[in-house]
Amino acid sequence: MTDRAMPFRARLLAIAERALPALTRLRRAEALPIRLDRRRIYVVPSGFGLAFAALLFVMLIGSLNYGNNPALLLTCLLGAAAGASVYFGFACLSGLELAQVRGDEAYAGGPLRIHLRFTRGARARPSLIARSGKTEIAFSIPAETEAAIDLTVGAPERGWQRPGRIRIGTGYPLGLFTLWSWVNPDVPMLVYPTLESPVPALPGGDGARGEHARAGSSEEHSGLREYRVSDAARLIAWKASVRHDNLLVRDTERRSGDVLTLDHAALPGLDGEARIRRLAAWVIAADAEQRSFALLLPDETIGPGLGETHRHRCLRALALLHRADVSRG
């Protein structure tokens, strides 16, 4: 969007951002908790506020010109209410404290969902708006309580990423003024690598599809067993269950000794990032099939293992794999 196409107030804020970075921008990340005080809260009239000021000016000129004391009194009362609204809006932001920031599991190229928890609810704080990029959410904090909100930001690359600047603002109580402040939490969040899609077959087999085919081709229930309440629904072999009129699941216990090896060096013909994307997709696929696997990286060997902790450990290692190491082989 060009500057000419932007609304006047947005252009004014953009000019202030560029010309007065020391006043309007908090460049450095801050450790939690982050508390808003009077030195970091900014105020500008809203579009409605400017129109209201113009109306008051016309009323003032008219009441003075015609010597209309009631109209003059009304003008003064409306002006006083507008001025007092600044203090109510200021009190809504002053003392607000960002106490906690955490992020959900995210993959490069997708969204990163972050959770913010605000405290300092000694007074009610209505009509707050948190904004990050093009995403914004309205929320309120009742007196003597906390508030938790979710924001979604982009995660363009794998590795550590901070949430960036988050704008906390309000137009309370009359919408005549816009008050805001910036928070820039120093909370690194790990973004996992992009997953290759479609997911290629796991090395040394055809993955889940091959397991179904082998199980369904045998009347001896090879690789299958009776369903137990503790079994995950994704392990149910539906085709075989239909043939035998009872629920059967893939027997992961029988093949627990079959350790799958995901080797970074055994992927010729792929560049560094492509290898990481494929390995990450294989980690997710192997975990979904509950297969024990080991991950072999240039400077590290992880596993063999199984389960959520092992999956996160492997994805973390892939996310932090140095680009210099990625290009090896």
CSV table of C-alpha atoms in Angstrom, one decimal:
chain,number,residue,atom,x,y,z
A,1,MET,CA,0.0,0.0,0.0
A,2,THR,CA,1.4,3.4,-1.0
A,3,ASP,CA,1.5,6.4,1.3
A,4,ARG,CA,-1.1,8.2,-0.8
A,5,ALA,CA,-3.6,5.3,-0.5
A,6,MET,CA,-3.2,5.2,3.3
A,7,PRO,CA,-5.7,7.0,5.6
A,8,PHE,CA,-4.4,10.4,6.9
A,9,ARG,CA,-4.0,9.2,10.5
A,10,ALA,CA,-2.1,6.1,9.3
A,11,ARG,CA,0.2,8.3,7.2
A,12,LEU,CA,0.8,10.6,10.2
A,13,LEU,CA,1.7,7.7,12.4
A,14,ALA,CA,4.0,6.3,9.7
A,15,ILE,CA,5.8,9.7,9.3
A,16,ALA,CA,6.2,9.8,13.1
A,17,GLU,CA,7.7,6.3,13.1
A,18,ARG,CA,10.3,7.3,10.5
A,19,ALA,CA,11.1,10.7,11.7
A,20,LEU,CA,11.0,10.2,15.5
A,21,PRO,CA,12.1,6.6,16.2
A,22,ALA,CA,13.5,7.5,19.6
A,23,LEU,CA,10.0,8.7,20.7
A,24,THR,CA,7.7,6.2,19.0
A,25,ARG,CA,9.7,3.0,18.7
A,26,LEU,CA,11.1,0.6,21.2
A,27,ARG,CA,13.8,-1.2,19.2
A,28,ARG,CA,15.3,-3.3,21.9
A,29,ALA,CA,13.7,-6.5,23.1
A,30,GLU,CA,12.8,-6.3,26.8
A,31,ALA,CA,12.8,-9.0,29.5
A,32,LEU,CA,9.5,-9.9,31.1
A,33,PRO,CA,7.6,-8.6,32.9
A,34,ILE,CA,7.0,-5.4,30.8
A,35,ARG,CA,5.0,-2.7,32.5
A,36,LEU,CA,3.5,0.3,30.8
A,37,ASP,CA,4.1,3.6,32.4
A,38,ARG,CA,3.5,7.3,31.6
A,39,ARG,CA,6.8,7.6,29.7
A,40,ARG,CA,5.9,5.1,27.1
A,41,ILE,CA,2.2,5.8,26.4
A,42,TYR,CA,1.5,8.0,23.4
A,43,VAL,CA,-1.7,10.0,22.4
A,44,VAL,CA,-3.0,11.4,19.2
A,45,PRO,CA,-6.5,12.6,18.2
A,46,SER,CA,-8.6,10.1,16.3
A,47,GLY,CA,-10.4,11.1,13.1
A,48,PHE,CA,-13.6,11.3,15.1
A,49,GLY,CA,-11.8,13.5,17.6
A,50,LEU,CA,-10.6,15.9,15.0
A,51,ALA,CA,-14.2,16.2,13.6
A,52,PHE,CA,-15.5,16.7,17.2
A,53,ALA,CA,-12.9,19.5,17.7
A,54,ALA,CA,-14.0,21.2,14.5
A,55,LEU,CA,-17.6,21.0,15.7
A,56,LEU,CA,-16.7,22.5,19.0
A,57,PHE,CA,-14.9,25.3,17.3
A,58,VAL,CA,-18.0,26.1,15.1
A,59,MET,CA,-20.2,26.0,18.2
A,60,LEU,CA,-17.8,28.4,20.1
A,61,ILE,CA,-17.7,30.9,17.2
A,62,GLY,CA,-21.5,30.8,16.9
A,63,SER,CA,-22.2,31.2,20.6
A,64,LEU,CA,-19.8,34.1,20.9
A,65,ASN,CA,-21.1,35.8,17.8
A,66,TYR,CA,-24.7,35.6,19.0
A,67,GLY,CA,-24.0,36.0,22.7
A,68,ASN,CA,-25.7,32.8,23.5
A,69,ASN,CA,-24.6,31.9,27.0
A,70,PRO,CA,-26.3,28.4,27.2
A,71,ALA,CA,-24.6,27.4,23.9
A,72,LEU,CA,-21.3,28.7,25.2
A,73,LEU,CA,-21.8,26.7,28.4
A,74,LEU,CA,-22.6,23.6,26.4
A,75,THR,CA,-19.5,24.1,24.3
A,76,CYS,CA,-17.3,24.4,27.3
A,77,LEU,CA,-18.9,21.3,28.9
A,78,LEU,CA,-18.3,19.2,25.8
A,79,GLY,CA,-14.7,20.4,25.6
A,80,ALA,CA,-14.1,19.6,29.2
A,81,ALA,CA,-15.5,16.1,28.7
A,82,ALA,CA,-13.2,15.6,25.7
A,83,GLY,CA,-10.2,16.7,27.7
A,84,ALA,CA,-11.1,14.5,30.6
A,85,SER,CA,-11.4,11.4,28.3
A,86,VAL,CA,-7.7,11.5,27.8
A,87,TYR,CA,-7.1,10.8,31.4
A,88,PHE,CA,-9.5,7.9,31.5
A,89,GLY,CA,-7.8,6.4,28.5
A,90,PHE,CA,-4.4,7.0,30.0
A,91,ALA,CA,-5.5,5.2,33.2
A,92,CYS,CA,-6.7,2.3,31.1
A,93,LEU,CA,-3.1,1.7,29.8
A,94,SER,CA,-0.9,2.9,32.7
A,95,GLY,CA,0.2,0.1,34.9
A,96,LEU,CA,-0.7,-2.6,32.5
A,97,GLU,CA,1.8,-5.5,32.8
A,98,LEU,CA,2.7,-8.2,30.3
A,99,ALA,CA,3.7,-11.1,32.5
A,100,GLN,CA,4.1,-14.1,30.2
A,101,VAL,CA,4.6,-14.9,26.6
A,102,ARG,CA,4.7,-18.4,25.1
A,103,GLY,CA,4.3,-19.9,21.6
A,104,ASP,CA,2.7,-23.0,20.2
A,105,GLU,CA,4.5,-25.5,18.0
A,106,ALA,CA,5.1,-23.8,14.6
A,107,TYR,CA,6.7,-24.7,11.3
A,108,ALA,CA,8.6,-22.3,9.0
A,109,GLY,CA,6.4,-20.7,6.4
A,110,GLY,CA,3.3,-21.0,8.5
A,111,PRO,CA,1.7,-19.1,11.4
A,112,LEU,CA,3.1,-18.8,14.9
A,113,ARG,CA,0.4,-18.6,17.5
A,114,ILE,CA,1.6,-16.7,20.7
A,115,HIS,CA,-0.2,-16.5,24.0
A,116,LEU,CA,0.1,-13.3,26.1
A,117,ARG,CA,-0.9,-13.0,29.7
A,118,PHE,CA,-1.5,-9.6,31.2
A,119,THR,CA,-1.7,-8.7,34.9
A,120,ARG,CA,-2.1,-5.6,37.1
A,121,GLY,CA,-5.9,-5.8,37.2
A,122,ALA,CA,-6.4,-3.5,40.3
A,123,ARG,CA,-8.7,-1.5,38.1
A,124,ALA,CA,-10.8,-2.5,35.2
A,125,ARG,CA,-9.2,-2.0,31.8
A,126,PRO,CA,-11.9,-2.0,29.1
A,127,SER,CA,-11.6,-1.7,25.3
A,128,LEU,CA,-8.0,-2.7,24.8
A,129,ILE,CA,-6.6,-3.8,21.4
A,130,ALA,CA,-3.4,-5.8,20.9
A,131,ARG,CA,-2.0,-5.7,17.3
A,132,SER,CA,0.9,-7.5,15.7
A,133,GLY,CA,1.3,-6.8,12.0
A,134,LYS,CA,-2.1,-7.2,10.4
A,135,THR,CA,-3.5,-9.3,13.2
A,136,GLU,CA,-5.3,-7.6,16.1
A,137,ILE,CA,-7.6,-8.7,18.9
A,138,ALA,CA,-9.8,-6.7,21.3
A,139,PHE,CA,-9.9,-7.6,24.9
A,140,SER,CA,-10.7,-6.3,28.4
A,141,ILE,CA,-9.4,-6.9,31.8
A,142,PRO,CA,-11.8,-6.9,34.7
A,143,ALA,CA,-10.7,-5.5,38.1
A,144,GLU,CA,-8.6,-7.7,40.3
A,145,THR,CA,-7.9,-10.3,37.6
A,146,GLU,CA,-5.7,-11.3,34.7
A,147,ALA,CA,-6.3,-11.7,31.0
A,148,ALA,CA,-4.9,-14.1,28.4
A,149,ILE,CA,-5.1,-13.5,24.7
A,150,ASP,CA,-3.8,-15.1,21.5
A,151,LEU,CA,-2.1,-13.5,18.6
A,152,THR,CA,-0.9,-15.0,15.3
A,153,VAL,CA,2.4,-13.8,13.7
A,154,GLY,CA,4.3,-15.1,10.7
A,155,ALA,CA,7.2,-17.6,11.0
A,156,PRO,CA,9.2,-17.2,7.8
A,157,GLU,CA,12.3,-19.2,8.8
A,158,ARG,CA,13.3,-22.1,11.0
A,159,GLY,CA,15.2,-21.4,14.2
A,160,TRP,CA,14.7,-19.0,17.0
A,161,GLN,CA,12.3,-16.2,16.5
A,162,ARG,CA,11.0,-13.4,18.8
A,163,PRO,CA,7.4,-12.2,18.7
A,164,GLY,CA,8.5,-8.7,17.7
A,165,ARG,CA,6.8,-5.4,18.6
A,166,ILE,CA,3.2,-5.7,19.8
A,167,ARG,CA,1.1,-2.6,19.9
A,168,ILE,CA,-1.3,-2.2,22.9
A,169,GLY,CA,-3.8,0.6,22.3
A,170,THR,CA,-7.2,1.9,23.3
A,171,GLY,CA,-9.7,4.5,22.3
A,172,TYR,CA,-11.5,4.4,25.6
A,173,PRO,CA,-13.8,6.0,26.7
A,174,LEU,CA,-15.2,8.2,23.8
A,175,GLY,CA,-13.0,7.3,20.9
A,176,LEU,CA,-11.8,10.9,20.6
A,177,PHE,CA,-8.2,10.0,21.2
A,178,THR,CA,-6.0,7.0,20.3
A,179,LEU,CA,-3.6,6.0,23.1
A,180,TRP,CA,-1.0,3.3,22.5
A,181,SER,CA,2.3,1.8,23.6
A,182,TRP,CA,4.7,-0.9,22.3
A,183,VAL,CA,5.9,-4.0,24.0
A,184,ASN,CA,8.8,-6.0,22.6
A,185,PRO,CA,9.2,-9.1,24.7
A,186,ASP,CA,12.6,-10.8,24.7
A,187,VAL,CA,11.1,-14.3,24.5
A,188,PRO,CA,12.7,-16.5,21.8
A,189,MET,CA,10.5,-19.2,20.3
A,190,LEU,CA,11.7,-22.1,18.3
A,191,VAL,CA,10.2,-22.5,14.8
A,192,TYR,CA,10.6,-26.0,13.3
A,193,PRO,CA,11.6,-26.6,9.7
A,194,THR,CA,9.1,-26.7,6.9
A,195,LEU,CA,7.8,-30.1,6.2
A,196,GLU,CA,8.2,-31.6,2.7
A,197,SER,CA,4.9,-32.2,1.0
A,198,PRO,CA,3.8,-34.7,-0.1
A,199,VAL,CA,5.7,-36.8,2.5
A,200,PRO,CA,7.9,-39.4,0.7
A,201,ALA,CA,7.8,-43.0,1.9
A,202,LEU,CA,10.0,-43.7,4.9
A,203,PRO,CA,13.3,-45.2,4.1
A,204,GLY,CA,13.3,-49.0,4.1
A,205,GLY,CA,9.6,-49.3,3.6
A,206,ASP,CA,6.4,-47.8,2.3
A,207,GLY,CA,5.3,-46.3,5.6
A,208,ALA,CA,1.7,-46.7,6.8
A,209,ARG,CA,0.4,-47.6,3.4
A,210,GLY,CA,2.8,-50.5,3.1
A,211,GLU,CA,1.8,-51.7,6.6
A,212,HIS,CA,-1.8,-51.8,5.6
A,213,ALA,CA,-1.2,-53.7,2.4
A,214,ARG,CA,0.9,-56.4,4.1
A,215,ALA,CA,-1.6,-56.7,7.0
A,216,GLY,CA,-4.6,-57.0,4.7
A,217,SER,CA,-3.0,-59.6,2.4
A,218,SER,CA,-2.8,-62.2,5.2
A,219,GLU,CA,-5.6,-64.1,6.8
A,220,GLU,CA,-3.4,-64.7,9.8
A,221,HIS,CA,-3.6,-61.1,10.9
A,222,SER,CA,0.1,-60.6,10.2
A,223,GLY,CA,1.1,-57.3,12.0
A,224,LEU,CA,-2.3,-56.9,13.5
A,225,ARG,CA,-3.9,-57.5,16.9
A,226,GLU,CA,-7.2,-57.0,18.7
A,227,TYR,CA,-8.2,-53.3,19.4
A,228,ARG,CA,-7.6,-52.1,23.0
A,229,VAL,CA,-9.2,-49.1,24.6
A,230,SER,CA,-5.8,-47.5,25.1
A,231,ASP,CA,-4.9,-47.7,21.3
A,232,ALA,CA,-4.9,-44.5,19.2
A,233,ALA,CA,-7.6,-44.3,16.5
A,234,ARG,CA,-4.9,-43.7,13.8
A,235,LEU,CA,-3.6,-47.2,14.4
A,236,ILE,CA,-6.9,-48.9,13.4
A,237,ALA,CA,-6.6,-51.0,10.2
A,238,TRP,CA,-10.1,-50.3,8.8
A,239,LYS,CA,-9.9,-52.5,5.8
A,240,ALA,CA,-8.8,-55.6,7.8
A,241,SER,CA,-11.4,-54.8,10.5
A,242,VAL,CA,-14.2,-54.8,8.0
A,243,ARG,CA,-13.1,-58.2,6.6
A,244,HIS,CA,-13.0,-59.8,10.1
A,245,ASP,CA,-16.0,-58.0,11.7
A,246,ASN,CA,-14.0,-56.7,14.7
A,247,LEU,CA,-11.6,-53.8,15.2
A,248,LEU,CA,-7.9,-54.6,14.5
A,249,VAL,CA,-4.9,-52.3,15.0
A,250,ARG,CA,-1.4,-52.3,13.6
A,251,ASP,CA,0.7,-54.1,16.2
A,252,THR,CA,3.5,-51.6,16.9
A,253,GLU,CA,4.7,-53.8,19.8
A,254,ARG,CA,5.7,-56.6,17.4
A,255,ARG,CA,7.9,-54.3,15.3
A,256,SER,CA,9.3,-52.3,18.2
A,257,GLY,CA,12.7,-53.8,17.5
A,258,ASP,CA,12.7,-52.5,14.0
A,259,VAL,CA,14.6,-49.2,14.5
A,260,LEU,CA,14.2,-46.7,11.6
A,261,THR,CA,17.3,-44.7,10.7
A,262,LEU,CA,16.9,-41.2,9.3
A,263,ASP,CA,20.3,-40.2,8.0
A,264,HIS,CA,21.1,-36.7,6.9
A,265,ALA,CA,24.1,-38.0,4.8
A,266,ALA,CA,22.0,-40.6,3.0
A,267,LEU,CA,20.1,-38.1,0.9
A,268,PRO,CA,22.1,-37.4,-2.2
A,269,GLY,CA,20.8,-35.0,-4.8
A,270,LEU,CA,19.1,-32.7,-2.3
A,271,ASP,CA,20.5,-29.4,-1.1
A,272,GLY,CA,20.8,-28.6,2.6
A,273,GLU,CA,17.4,-27.1,3.2
A,274,ALA,CA,15.6,-29.8,1.2
A,275,ARG,CA,17.3,-32.4,3.3
A,276,ILE,CA,16.1,-30.7,6.5
A,277,ARG,CA,12.5,-30.5,5.1
A,278,ARG,CA,12.5,-34.2,4.2
A,279,LEU,CA,14.0,-35.3,7.5
A,280,ALA,CA,11.5,-33.2,9.4
A,281,ALA,CA,8.6,-34.7,7.4
A,282,TRP,CA,10.0,-38.2,8.1
A,283,VAL,CA,10.2,-37.4,11.9
A,284,ILE,CA,6.5,-36.5,11.9
A,285,ALA,CA,5.6,-39.5,9.8
A,286,ALA,CA,7.6,-42.0,12.0
A,287,ASP,CA,6.1,-40.5,15.2
A,288,ALA,CA,2.6,-40.8,13.8
A,289,GLU,CA,3.2,-44.5,13.1
A,290,GLN,CA,4.7,-44.9,16.5
A,291,ARG,CA,7.9,-46.3,15.0
A,292,SER,CA,11.2,-46.1,16.9
A,293,PHE,CA,13.7,-44.1,15.0
A,294,ALA,CA,17.1,-42.5,15.2
A,295,LEU,CA,18.2,-39.2,13.6
A,296,LEU,CA,21.7,-39.0,12.2
A,297,LEU,CA,23.0,-35.4,11.7
A,298,PRO,CA,26.4,-34.2,10.7
A,299,ASP,CA,27.5,-33.4,14.3
A,300,GLU,CA,24.9,-35.3,16.3
A,301,THR,CA,23.0,-38.6,16.6
A,302,ILE,CA,19.7,-38.6,18.4
A,303,GLY,CA,18.0,-41.8,19.5
A,304,PRO,CA,16.8,-44.3,18.8
A,305,GLY,CA,13.6,-43.3,20.6
A,306,LEU,CA,9.9,-42.9,20.4
A,307,GLY,CA,7.3,-40.5,21.7
A,308,GLU,CA,6.6,-36.8,21.9
A,309,THR,CA,9.8,-35.9,23.8
A,310,HIS,CA,11.9,-37.7,21.2
A,311,ARG,CA,10.0,-36.0,18.3
A,312,HIS,CA,10.5,-32.5,19.8
A,313,ARG,CA,14.2,-33.2,20.3
A,314,CYS,CA,14.7,-34.2,16.7
A,315,LEU,CA,12.7,-31.3,15.3
A,316,ARG,CA,14.7,-28.9,17.6
A,317,ALA,CA,18.0,-30.3,16.3
A,318,LEU,CA,16.8,-29.9,12.7
A,319,ALA,CA,15.6,-26.3,13.3
A,320,LEU,CA,18.9,-25.3,14.8
A,321,LEU,CA,21.2,-27.1,12.3
A,322,HIS,CA,23.7,-24.6,11.1
A,323,ARG,CA,23.5,-23.6,7.5
A,324,ALA,CA,27.2,-24.3,7.1
A,325,ASP,CA,26.5,-27.9,8.3
A,326,VAL,CA,23.4,-28.2,6.1
A,327,SER,CA,25.5,-27.9,2.9
A,328,ARG,CA,27.8,-30.8,3.7
A,329,GLY,CA,27.7,-34.0,1.8
